[in-house]
Short mmCIF file of C-alpha atoms in Angstrom, two decimals:
data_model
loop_
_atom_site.label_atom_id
_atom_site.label_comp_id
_atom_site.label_asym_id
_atom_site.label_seq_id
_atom_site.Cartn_x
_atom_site.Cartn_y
_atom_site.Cartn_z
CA UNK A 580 16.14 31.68 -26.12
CA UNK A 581 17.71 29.01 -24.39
CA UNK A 582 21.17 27.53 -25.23
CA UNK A 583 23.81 24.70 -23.66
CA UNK A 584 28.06 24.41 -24.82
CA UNK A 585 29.28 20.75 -25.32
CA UNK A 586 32.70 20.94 -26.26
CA UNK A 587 33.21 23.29 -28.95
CA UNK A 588 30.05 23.54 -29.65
CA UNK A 589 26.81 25.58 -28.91
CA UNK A 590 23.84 25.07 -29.40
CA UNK A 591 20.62 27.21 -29.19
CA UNK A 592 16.60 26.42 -28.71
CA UNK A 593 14.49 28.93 -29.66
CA UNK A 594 11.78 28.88 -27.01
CA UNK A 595 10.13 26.61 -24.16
CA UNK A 596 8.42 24.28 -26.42
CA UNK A 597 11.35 23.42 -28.87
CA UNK A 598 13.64 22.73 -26.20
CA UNK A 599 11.46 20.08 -24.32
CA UNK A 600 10.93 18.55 -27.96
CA UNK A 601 14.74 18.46 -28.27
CA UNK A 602 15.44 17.05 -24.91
CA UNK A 603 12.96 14.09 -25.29
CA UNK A 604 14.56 10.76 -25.17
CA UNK A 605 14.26 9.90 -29.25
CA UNK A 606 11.30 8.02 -30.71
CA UNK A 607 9.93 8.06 -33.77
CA UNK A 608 6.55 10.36 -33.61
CA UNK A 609 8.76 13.23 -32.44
CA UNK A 610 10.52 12.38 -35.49
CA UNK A 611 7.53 11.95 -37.33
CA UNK A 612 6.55 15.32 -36.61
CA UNK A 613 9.77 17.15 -37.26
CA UNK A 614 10.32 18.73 -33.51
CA UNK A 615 13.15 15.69 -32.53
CA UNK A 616 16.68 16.15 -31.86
CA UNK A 617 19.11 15.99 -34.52
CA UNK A 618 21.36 14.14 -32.79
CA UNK A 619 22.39 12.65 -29.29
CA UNK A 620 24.24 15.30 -28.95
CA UNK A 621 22.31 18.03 -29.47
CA UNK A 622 19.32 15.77 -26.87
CA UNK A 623 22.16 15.93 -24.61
CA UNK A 624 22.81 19.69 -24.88
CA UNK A 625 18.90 20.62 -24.73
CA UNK A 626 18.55 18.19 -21.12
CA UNK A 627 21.45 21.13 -19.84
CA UNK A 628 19.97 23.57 -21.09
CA UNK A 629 16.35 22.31 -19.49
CA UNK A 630 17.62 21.37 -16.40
CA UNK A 631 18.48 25.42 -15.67
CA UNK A 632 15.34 26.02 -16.50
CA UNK A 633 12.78 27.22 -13.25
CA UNK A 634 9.60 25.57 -12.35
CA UNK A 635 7.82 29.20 -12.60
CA UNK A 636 8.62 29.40 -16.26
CA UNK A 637 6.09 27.13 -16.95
CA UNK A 638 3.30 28.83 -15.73
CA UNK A 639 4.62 32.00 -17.50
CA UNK A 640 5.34 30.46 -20.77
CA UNK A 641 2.19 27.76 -21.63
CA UNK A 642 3.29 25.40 -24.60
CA UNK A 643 0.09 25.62 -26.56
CA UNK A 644 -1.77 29.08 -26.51
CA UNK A 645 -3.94 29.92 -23.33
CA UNK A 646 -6.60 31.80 -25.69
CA UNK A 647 -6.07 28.87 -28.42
CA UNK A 648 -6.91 25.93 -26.12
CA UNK A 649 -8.86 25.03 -22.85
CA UNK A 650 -6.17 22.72 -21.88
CA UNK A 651 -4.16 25.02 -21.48
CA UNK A 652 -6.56 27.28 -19.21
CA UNK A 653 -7.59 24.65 -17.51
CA UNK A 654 -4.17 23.63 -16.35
CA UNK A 655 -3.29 27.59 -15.60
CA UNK A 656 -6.59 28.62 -14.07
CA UNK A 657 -6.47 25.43 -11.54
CA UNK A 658 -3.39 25.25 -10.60
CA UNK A 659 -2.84 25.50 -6.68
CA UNK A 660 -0.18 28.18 -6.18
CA UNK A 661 -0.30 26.84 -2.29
CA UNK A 662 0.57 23.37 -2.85
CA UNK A 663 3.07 24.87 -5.49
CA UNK A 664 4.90 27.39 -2.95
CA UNK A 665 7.53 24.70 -1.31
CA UNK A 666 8.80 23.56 -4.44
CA UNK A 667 8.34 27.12 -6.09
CA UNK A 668 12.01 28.21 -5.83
CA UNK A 669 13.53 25.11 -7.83
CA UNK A 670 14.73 24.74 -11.27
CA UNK A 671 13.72 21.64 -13.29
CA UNK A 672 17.23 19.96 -12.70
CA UNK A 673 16.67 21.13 -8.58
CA UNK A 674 13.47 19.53 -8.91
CA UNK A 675 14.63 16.51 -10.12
CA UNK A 676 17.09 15.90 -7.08
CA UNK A 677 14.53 16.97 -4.90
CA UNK A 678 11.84 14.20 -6.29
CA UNK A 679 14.85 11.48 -5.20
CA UNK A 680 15.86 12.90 -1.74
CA UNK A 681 14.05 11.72 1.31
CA UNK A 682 12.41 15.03 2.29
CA UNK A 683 10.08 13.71 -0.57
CA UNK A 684 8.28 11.33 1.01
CA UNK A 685 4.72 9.90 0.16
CA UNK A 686 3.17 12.36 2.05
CA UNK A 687 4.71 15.25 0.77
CA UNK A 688 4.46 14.21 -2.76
CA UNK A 689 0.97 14.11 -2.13
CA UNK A 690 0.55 17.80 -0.84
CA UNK A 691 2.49 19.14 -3.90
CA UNK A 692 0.85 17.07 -6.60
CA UNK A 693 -1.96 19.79 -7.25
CA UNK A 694 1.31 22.07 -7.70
CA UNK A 695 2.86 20.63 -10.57
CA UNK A 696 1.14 21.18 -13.90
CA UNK A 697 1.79 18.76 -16.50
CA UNK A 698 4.33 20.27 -18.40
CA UNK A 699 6.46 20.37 -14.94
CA UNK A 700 5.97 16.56 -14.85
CA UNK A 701 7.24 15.85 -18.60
CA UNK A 702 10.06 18.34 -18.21
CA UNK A 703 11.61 16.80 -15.16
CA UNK A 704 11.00 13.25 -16.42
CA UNK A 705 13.23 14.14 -19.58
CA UNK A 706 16.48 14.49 -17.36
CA UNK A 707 15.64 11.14 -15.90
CA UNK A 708 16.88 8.02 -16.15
CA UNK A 709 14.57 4.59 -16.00
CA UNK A 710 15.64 4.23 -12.06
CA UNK A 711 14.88 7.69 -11.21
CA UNK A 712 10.98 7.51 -12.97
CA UNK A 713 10.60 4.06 -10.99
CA UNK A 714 11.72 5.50 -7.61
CA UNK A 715 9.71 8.47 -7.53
CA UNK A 716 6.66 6.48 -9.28
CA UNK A 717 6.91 4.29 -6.21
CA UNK A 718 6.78 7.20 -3.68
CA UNK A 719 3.14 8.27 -5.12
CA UNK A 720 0.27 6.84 -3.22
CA UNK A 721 -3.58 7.37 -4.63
CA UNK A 722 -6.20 5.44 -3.96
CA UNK A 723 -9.43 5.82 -5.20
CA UNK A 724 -13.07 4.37 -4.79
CA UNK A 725 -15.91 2.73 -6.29
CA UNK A 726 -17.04 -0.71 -4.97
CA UNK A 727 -13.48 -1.30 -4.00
CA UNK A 728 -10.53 0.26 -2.63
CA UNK A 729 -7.71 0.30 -5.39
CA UNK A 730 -4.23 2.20 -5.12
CA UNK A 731 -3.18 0.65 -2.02
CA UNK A 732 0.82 0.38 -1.35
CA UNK A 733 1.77 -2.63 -1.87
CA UNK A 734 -1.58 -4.12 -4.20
CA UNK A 735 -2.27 -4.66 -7.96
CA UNK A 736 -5.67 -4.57 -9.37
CA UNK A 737 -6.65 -5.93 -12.84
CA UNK A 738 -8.78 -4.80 -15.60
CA UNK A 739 -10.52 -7.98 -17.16
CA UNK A 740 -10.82 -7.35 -20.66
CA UNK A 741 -13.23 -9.99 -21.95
CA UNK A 742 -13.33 -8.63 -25.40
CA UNK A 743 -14.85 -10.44 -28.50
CA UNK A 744 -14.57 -9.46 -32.42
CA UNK A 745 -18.78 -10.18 -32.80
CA UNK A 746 -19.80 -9.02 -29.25
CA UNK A 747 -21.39 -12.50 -28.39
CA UNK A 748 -22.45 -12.21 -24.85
CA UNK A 749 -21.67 -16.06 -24.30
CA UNK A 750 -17.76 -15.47 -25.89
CA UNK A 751 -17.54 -12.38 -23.93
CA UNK A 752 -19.33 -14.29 -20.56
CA UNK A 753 -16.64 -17.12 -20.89
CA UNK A 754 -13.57 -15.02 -20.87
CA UNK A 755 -14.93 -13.06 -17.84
CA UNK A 756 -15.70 -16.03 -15.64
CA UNK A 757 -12.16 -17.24 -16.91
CA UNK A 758 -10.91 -14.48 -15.75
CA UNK A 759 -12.49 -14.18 -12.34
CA UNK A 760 -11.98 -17.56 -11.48
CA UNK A 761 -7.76 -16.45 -12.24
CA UNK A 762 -8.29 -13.73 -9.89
CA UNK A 763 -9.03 -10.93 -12.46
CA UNK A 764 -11.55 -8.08 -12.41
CA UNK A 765 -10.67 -5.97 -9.16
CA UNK A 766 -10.18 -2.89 -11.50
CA UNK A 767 -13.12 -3.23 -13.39
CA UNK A 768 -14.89 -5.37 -15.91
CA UNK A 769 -14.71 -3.75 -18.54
CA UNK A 770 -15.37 -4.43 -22.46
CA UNK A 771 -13.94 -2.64 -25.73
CA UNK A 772 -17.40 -3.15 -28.04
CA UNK A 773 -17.10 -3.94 -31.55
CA UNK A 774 -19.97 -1.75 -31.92
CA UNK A 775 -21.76 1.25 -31.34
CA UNK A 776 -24.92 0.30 -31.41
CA UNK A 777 -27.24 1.09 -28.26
CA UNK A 778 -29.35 -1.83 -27.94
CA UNK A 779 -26.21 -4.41 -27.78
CA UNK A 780 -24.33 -1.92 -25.41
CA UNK A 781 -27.31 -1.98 -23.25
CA UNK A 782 -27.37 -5.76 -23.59
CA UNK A 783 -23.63 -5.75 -22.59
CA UNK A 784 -24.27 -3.00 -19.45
CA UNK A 785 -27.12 -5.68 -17.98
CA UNK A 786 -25.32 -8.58 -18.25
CA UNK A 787 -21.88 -7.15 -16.85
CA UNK A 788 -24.29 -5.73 -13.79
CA UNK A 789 -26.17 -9.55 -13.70
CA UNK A 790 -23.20 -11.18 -12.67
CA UNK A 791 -21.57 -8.88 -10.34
CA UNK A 792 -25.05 -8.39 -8.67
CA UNK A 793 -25.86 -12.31 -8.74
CA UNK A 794 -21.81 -13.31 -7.13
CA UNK A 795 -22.10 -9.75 -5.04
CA UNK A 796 -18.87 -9.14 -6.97
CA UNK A 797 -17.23 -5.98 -5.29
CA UNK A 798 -15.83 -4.26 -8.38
CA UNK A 799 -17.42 -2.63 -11.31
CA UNK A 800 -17.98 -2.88 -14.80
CA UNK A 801 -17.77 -0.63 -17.65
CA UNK A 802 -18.71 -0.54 -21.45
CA UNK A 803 -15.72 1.47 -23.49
CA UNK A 804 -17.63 3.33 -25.89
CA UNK A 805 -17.80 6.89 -26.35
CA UNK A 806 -18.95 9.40 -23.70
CA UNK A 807 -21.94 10.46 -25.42
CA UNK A 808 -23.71 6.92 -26.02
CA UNK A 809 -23.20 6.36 -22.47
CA UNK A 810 -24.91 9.52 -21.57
CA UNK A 811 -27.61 8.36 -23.80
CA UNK A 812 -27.75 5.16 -22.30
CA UNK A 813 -27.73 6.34 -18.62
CA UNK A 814 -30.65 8.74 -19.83
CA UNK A 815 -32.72 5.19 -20.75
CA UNK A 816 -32.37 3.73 -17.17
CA UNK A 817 -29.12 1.20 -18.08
CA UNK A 818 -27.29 -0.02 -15.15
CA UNK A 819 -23.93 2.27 -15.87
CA UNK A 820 -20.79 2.19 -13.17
CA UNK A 821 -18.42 3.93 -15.04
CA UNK A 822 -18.06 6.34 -17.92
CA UNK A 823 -15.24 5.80 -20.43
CA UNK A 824 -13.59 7.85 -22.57
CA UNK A 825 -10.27 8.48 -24.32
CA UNK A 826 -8.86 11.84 -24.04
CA UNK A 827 -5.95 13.55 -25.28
CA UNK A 828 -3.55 16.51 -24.10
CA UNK A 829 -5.46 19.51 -26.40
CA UNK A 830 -8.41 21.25 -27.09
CA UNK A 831 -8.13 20.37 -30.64
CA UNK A 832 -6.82 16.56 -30.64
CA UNK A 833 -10.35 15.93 -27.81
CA UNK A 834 -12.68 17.70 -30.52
CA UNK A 835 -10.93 15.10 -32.54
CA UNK A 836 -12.29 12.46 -30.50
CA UNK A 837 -15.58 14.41 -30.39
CA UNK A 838 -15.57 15.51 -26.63
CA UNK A 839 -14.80 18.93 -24.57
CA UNK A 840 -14.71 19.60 -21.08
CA UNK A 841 -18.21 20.58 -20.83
CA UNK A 842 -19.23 16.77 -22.53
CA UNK A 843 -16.62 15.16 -19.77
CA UNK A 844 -18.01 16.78 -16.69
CA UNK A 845 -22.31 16.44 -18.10
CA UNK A 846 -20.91 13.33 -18.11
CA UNK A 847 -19.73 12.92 -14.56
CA UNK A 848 -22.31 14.29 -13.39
CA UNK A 849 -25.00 11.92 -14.35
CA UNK A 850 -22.83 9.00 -13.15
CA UNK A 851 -22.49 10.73 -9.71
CA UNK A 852 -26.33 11.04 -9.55
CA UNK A 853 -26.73 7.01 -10.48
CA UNK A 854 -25.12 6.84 -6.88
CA UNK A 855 -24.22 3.00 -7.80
CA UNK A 856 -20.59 3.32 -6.05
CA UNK A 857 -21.04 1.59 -2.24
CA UNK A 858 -17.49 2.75 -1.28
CA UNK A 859 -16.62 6.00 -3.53
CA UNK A 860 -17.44 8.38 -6.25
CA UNK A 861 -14.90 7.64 -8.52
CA UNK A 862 -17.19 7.37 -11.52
CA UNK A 863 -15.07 8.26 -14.36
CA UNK A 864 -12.58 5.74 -16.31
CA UNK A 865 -9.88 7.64 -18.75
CA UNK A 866 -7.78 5.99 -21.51
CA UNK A 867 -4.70 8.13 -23.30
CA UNK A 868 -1.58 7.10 -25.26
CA UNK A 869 1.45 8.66 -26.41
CA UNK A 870 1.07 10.13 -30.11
CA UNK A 871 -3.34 10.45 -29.94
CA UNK A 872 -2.36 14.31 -30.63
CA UNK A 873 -0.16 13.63 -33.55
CA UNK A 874 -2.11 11.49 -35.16
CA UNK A 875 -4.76 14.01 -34.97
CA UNK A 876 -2.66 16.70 -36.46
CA UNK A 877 -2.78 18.49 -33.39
CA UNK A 878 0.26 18.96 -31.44
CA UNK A 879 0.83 22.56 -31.82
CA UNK A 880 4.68 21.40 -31.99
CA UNK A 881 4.62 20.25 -28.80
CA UNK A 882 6.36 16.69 -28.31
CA UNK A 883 4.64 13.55 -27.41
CA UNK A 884 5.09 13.46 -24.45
CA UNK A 885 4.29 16.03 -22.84
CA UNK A 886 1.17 15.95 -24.68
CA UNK A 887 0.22 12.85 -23.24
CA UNK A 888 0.80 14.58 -19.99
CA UNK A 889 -1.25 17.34 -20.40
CA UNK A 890 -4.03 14.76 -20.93
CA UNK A 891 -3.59 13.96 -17.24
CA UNK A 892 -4.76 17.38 -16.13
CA UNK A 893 -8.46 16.47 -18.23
CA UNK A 894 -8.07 13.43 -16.48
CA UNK A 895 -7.49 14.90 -12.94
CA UNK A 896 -9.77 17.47 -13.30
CA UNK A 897 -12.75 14.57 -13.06
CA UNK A 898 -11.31 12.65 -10.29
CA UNK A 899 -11.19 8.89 -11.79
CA UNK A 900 -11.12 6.11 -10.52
CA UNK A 901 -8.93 4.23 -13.18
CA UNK A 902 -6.63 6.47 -15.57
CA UNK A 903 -3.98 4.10 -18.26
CA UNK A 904 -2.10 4.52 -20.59
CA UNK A 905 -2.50 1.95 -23.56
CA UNK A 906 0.92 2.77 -24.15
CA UNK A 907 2.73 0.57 -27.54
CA UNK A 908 -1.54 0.53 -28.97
CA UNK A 909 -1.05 3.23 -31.46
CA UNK A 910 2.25 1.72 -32.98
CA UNK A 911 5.72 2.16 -34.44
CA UNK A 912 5.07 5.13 -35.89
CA UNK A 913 4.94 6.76 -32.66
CA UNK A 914 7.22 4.42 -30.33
CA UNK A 915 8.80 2.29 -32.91
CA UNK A 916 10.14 -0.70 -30.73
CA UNK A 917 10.68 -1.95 -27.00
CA UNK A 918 12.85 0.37 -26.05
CA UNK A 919 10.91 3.45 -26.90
CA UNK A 920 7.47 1.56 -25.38
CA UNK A 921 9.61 1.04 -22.29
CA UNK A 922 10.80 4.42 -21.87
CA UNK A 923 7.09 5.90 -22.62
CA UNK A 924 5.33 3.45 -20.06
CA UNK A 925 8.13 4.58 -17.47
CA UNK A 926 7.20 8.03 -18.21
CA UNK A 927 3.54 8.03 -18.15
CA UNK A 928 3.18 6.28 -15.11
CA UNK A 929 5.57 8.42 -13.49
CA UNK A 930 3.73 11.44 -14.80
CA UNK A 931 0.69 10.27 -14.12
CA UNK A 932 1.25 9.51 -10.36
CA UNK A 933 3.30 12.51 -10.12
CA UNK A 934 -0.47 14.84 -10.52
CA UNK A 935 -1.99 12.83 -8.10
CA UNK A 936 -3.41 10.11 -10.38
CA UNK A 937 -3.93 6.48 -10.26
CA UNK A 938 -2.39 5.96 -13.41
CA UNK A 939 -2.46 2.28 -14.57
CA UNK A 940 -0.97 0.96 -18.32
CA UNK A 941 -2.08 -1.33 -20.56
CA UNK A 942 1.72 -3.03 -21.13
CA UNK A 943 1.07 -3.60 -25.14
CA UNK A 944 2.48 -3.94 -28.52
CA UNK A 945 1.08 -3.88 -32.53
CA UNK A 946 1.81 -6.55 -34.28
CA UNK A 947 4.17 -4.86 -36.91
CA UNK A 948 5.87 -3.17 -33.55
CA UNK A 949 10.14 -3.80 -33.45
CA UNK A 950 8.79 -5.15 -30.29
CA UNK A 951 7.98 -8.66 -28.33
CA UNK A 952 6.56 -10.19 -25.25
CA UNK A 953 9.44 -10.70 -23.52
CA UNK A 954 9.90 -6.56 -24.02
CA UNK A 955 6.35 -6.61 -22.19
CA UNK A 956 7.61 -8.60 -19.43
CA UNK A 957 10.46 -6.39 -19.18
CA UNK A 958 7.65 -3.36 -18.71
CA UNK A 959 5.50 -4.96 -16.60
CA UNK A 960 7.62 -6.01 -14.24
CA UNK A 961 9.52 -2.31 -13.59
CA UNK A 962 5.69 -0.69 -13.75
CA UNK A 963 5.01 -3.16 -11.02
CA UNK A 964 8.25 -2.24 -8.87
CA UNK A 965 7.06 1.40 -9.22
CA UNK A 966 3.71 0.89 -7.96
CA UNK A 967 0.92 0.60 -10.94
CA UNK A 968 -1.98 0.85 -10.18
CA UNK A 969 -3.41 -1.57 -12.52
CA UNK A 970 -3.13 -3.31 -15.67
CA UNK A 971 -4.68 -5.67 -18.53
CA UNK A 972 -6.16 -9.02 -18.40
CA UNK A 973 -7.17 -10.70 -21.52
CA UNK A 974 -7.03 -14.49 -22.31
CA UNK A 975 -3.85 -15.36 -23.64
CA UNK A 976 -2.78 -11.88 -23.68
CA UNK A 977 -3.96 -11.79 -27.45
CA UNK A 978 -6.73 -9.34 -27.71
CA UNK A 979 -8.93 -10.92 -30.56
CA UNK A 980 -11.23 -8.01 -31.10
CA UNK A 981 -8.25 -5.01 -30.95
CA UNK A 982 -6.25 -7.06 -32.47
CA UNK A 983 -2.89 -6.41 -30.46
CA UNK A 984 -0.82 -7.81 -27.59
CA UNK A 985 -1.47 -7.02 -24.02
CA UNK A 986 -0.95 -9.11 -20.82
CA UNK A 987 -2.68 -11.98 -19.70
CA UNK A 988 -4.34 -13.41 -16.18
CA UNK A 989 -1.24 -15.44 -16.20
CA UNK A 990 0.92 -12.07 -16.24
CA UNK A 991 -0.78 -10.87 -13.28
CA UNK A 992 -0.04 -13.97 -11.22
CA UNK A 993 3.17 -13.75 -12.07
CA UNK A 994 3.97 -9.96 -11.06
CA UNK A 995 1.99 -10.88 -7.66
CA UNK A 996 3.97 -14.03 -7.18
CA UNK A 997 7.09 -12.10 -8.05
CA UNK A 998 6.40 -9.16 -5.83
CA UNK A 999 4.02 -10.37 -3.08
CA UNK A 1000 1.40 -7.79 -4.65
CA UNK A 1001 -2.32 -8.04 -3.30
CA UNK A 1002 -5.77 -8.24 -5.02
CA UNK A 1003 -8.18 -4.96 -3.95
CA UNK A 1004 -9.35 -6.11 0.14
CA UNK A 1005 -12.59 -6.12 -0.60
CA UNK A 1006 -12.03 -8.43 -4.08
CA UNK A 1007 -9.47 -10.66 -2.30
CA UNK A 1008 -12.04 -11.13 0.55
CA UNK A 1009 -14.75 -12.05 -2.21
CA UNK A 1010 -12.27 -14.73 -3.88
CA UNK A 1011 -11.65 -16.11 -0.58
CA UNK A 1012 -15.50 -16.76 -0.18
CA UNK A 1013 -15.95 -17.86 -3.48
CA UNK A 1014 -13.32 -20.79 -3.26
CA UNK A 1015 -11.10 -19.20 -5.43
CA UNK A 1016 -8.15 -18.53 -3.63
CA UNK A 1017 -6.88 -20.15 -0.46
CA UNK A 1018 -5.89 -18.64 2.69
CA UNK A 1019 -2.52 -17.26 1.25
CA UNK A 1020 -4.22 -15.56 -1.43
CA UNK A 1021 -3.04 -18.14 -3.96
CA UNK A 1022 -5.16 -19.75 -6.66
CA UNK A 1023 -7.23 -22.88 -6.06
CA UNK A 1024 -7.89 -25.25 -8.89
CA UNK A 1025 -11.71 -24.45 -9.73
CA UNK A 1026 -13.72 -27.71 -9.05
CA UNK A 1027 -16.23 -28.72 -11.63
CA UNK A 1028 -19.45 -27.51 -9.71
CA UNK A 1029 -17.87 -24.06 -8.90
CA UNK A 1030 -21.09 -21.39 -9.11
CA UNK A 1031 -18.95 -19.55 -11.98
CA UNK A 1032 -18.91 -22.46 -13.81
CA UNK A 1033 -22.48 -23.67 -13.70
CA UNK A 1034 -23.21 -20.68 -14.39
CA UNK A 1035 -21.37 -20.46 -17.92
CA UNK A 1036 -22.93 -23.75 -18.23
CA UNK A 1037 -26.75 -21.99 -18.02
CA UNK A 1038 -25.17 -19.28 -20.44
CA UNK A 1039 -24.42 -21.65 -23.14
CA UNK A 1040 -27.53 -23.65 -22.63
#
């Protein structure tokens, strides 16, 4: 029992996972799922009452059963009491002033990650304000490896998104070379497929590898369709970087999306063996979103939250090299408008970096979202100050397969024009040689014989 006075009035939570619920900052899955505040007030009194409560009970206390859910045991059975000890003493509200003092430097940050368990993360970030998740976020270096180095302080990679509603290989060949020749693709290539079927992803996996083998493109490429047809494909020779899948923060909401933990690391384990990476072994690419447990009717009453961060211990667990959140995809009925998507992009990022990942978002809306692109701006540009690690590219910012808003090449010059960010090394040495940018990094118009463009040319002839 846990309980908080404002005023006159007392109020009581009956356990761990009720009073997290209560102390999340409102949005409309938690009410959705009956577990939100019922006022501000009450929020208000549950963030008191949460603040008192110590880091320790979270280890003691697990939100969703141990025996119920290997979430839950994977998060308890790999936790690193070690890196855990010099933070060990603190209370959630100690740990929040801690995360903000200077003793809490990059480096340290980095030797407690594998300490904090995600329920830690969500906790603290619920007595935070905006500032606070953007500071901290900012602290949080990880860099990972594949073909390039991404993660740096200080750079911005991209995810090219070349996505088309009929998977033509020329439609979906045009908006990559657009994108390349804006500077795009130092995250990965990589393609939502309207379809599941194997010959057309294997189509889509040899051309993605034909032009980054024929430019000597130093990035990678990926195909976003399920784990298990990428297993199957990697079994029939295809060309595969990196393995995709969306996960979720329980046992039951992954089973949902038809994986376990067993699927994810067969999974890992073939890509390692393809050896394809030149720099790294980063070989997995994760996607999550706040309210993927809800809408699967399984939350266990847990809020959304911090089930989206307990998707970042699957997602640690297998070492990726690209982890975002697709953050306003699911809708209003989980973050209704631009404030809430705001608040949840803030969170997962800050989350997400906080366990040692190299969390990137994909800054979007629904179309029948309370929410614009000027809120997207708004989100891009603090997920920038705080360090992402990448975002979305897709032409015009209008995906036309998904059907949704994202961000646009012309978004990502922006936030690097605004904050002096920098391409991957490797990729901004490769657009240098290519004629693409100039010796400040900055876009060159694209002459008329450019190689990327003769060779769209040969693709449409």
């Amino acid at each position: 029992m846990y309980q908080a006075t404002l005023g006159q009035r007392g109020y009581r939570f009956g356990g761990l996972r009720q009073l997290m619920a209560k102390a999340s900052p409102a949005r409309s899955g938690d009410y959705l799922a009956e577990v939100a505040a019922e006022s501000a007030e009450e929020r208000m009194a549950a963030r008191i009452a949460l603040a008192d409560v110590p880091l320790k009970a979270f280890l003691q206390q697990p939100l969703v059963p141990y025996e119920q859910d290997e979430v839950t045991r994977l998060i308890i059975d790999s936790h690193d009491a070690a890196a855990f000890e010099p933070i060990s003493h603190l209370t959630i509200g100690d740990f929040r002033d801690w995360l903000l003092s200077e003793q809490a430097d990059s480096a340290m940050l980095a030797q407690v990650a594998a300490g904090i368990t995600p329920e830690m993360a969500a906790a603290v970030s619920k007595i935070m304000r905006n500032q606070d998740l953007i500071l901290v976020a900012k602290k949080c270096r990880v860099v990972t490896r594949f073909r390039n180095t991404i993660g740096l302080p200080g750079h911005l990679s991209v995810r090219l998104q070349p996505n088309h509603p009929t998977d033509s290989l020329q439609g979906i060949a045009a908006s990559m070379l657009d994108g390349l020749l804006y500077g795009s693709g130092d995250a990965v290539v990589g393609i939502n497929p309207a379809s599941d079927s194997l010959p057309l992803l294997e189509k889509l996996n040899y051309m993605l590898d034909d032009v980054i083998q024929r430019f000597a493109i130093p990035t990678q490429s990926c195909v976003l369709t399920h784990v298990t047809n990428t297993l199957r494909l990697m079994e029939r020779g295809v060309p595969v970087d990196l393995v995709f899948q969306s996960i979720a923060g329980t046992e039951a909401a992954n089973r949902g999306f038809g994986i376990s933990l067993a699927l994810l690391a067969e999974a890992q384990q073939a890509a390692l063996s393809l050896k394809r990476g030149t720099l790294g072994d980063n070989v997995m690419y994760f996607e999550t979103g706040q309210g993927s447990c809800l809408s699967a009717n399984a939350h266990h009453g847990v809020d959304q939250q911090t089930c989206e961060a307990r998707a970042y211990a699957v997602a640690r667990h297998f070492s990726p090299l690209l982890i975002n959140t697709v953050v306003g995809f699911i809708g209003p009925e989980y973050l209704y408008d631009g404030k809430q998507i705001i608040r949840a992009g803030l969170e997962d990022h800050f989350c997400g970096k906080l366990l040692g990942l190299p969390l990137g978002c994909d800054v979007c809306y629904t179309n029948h979202a309370e929410a614009d692109q000027d809120d997207m701006d708004t989100l891009l540009t603090l997920l920038a100050a705080a360090g992402l690690t990448f975002l979305i590219g897709v032409p015009g910012a209008d995906d036309i397969m998904l059907n949704y808003q994202s961000t646009s090449f012309h978004d990502a010059l922006y936030i690097r024009e605004l904050l002096g960010l920098k391409h991957a090394p490797e990729f901004a040495a490769w657009l240098a040689a290519m004629n693409i940018t100039d010796e400040r990094g900055r876009l060159r118009d694209a002459a008329a014989n450019h190689p990327l463009l003769l060779a769209l040319q040969g693709e449409r002839t």
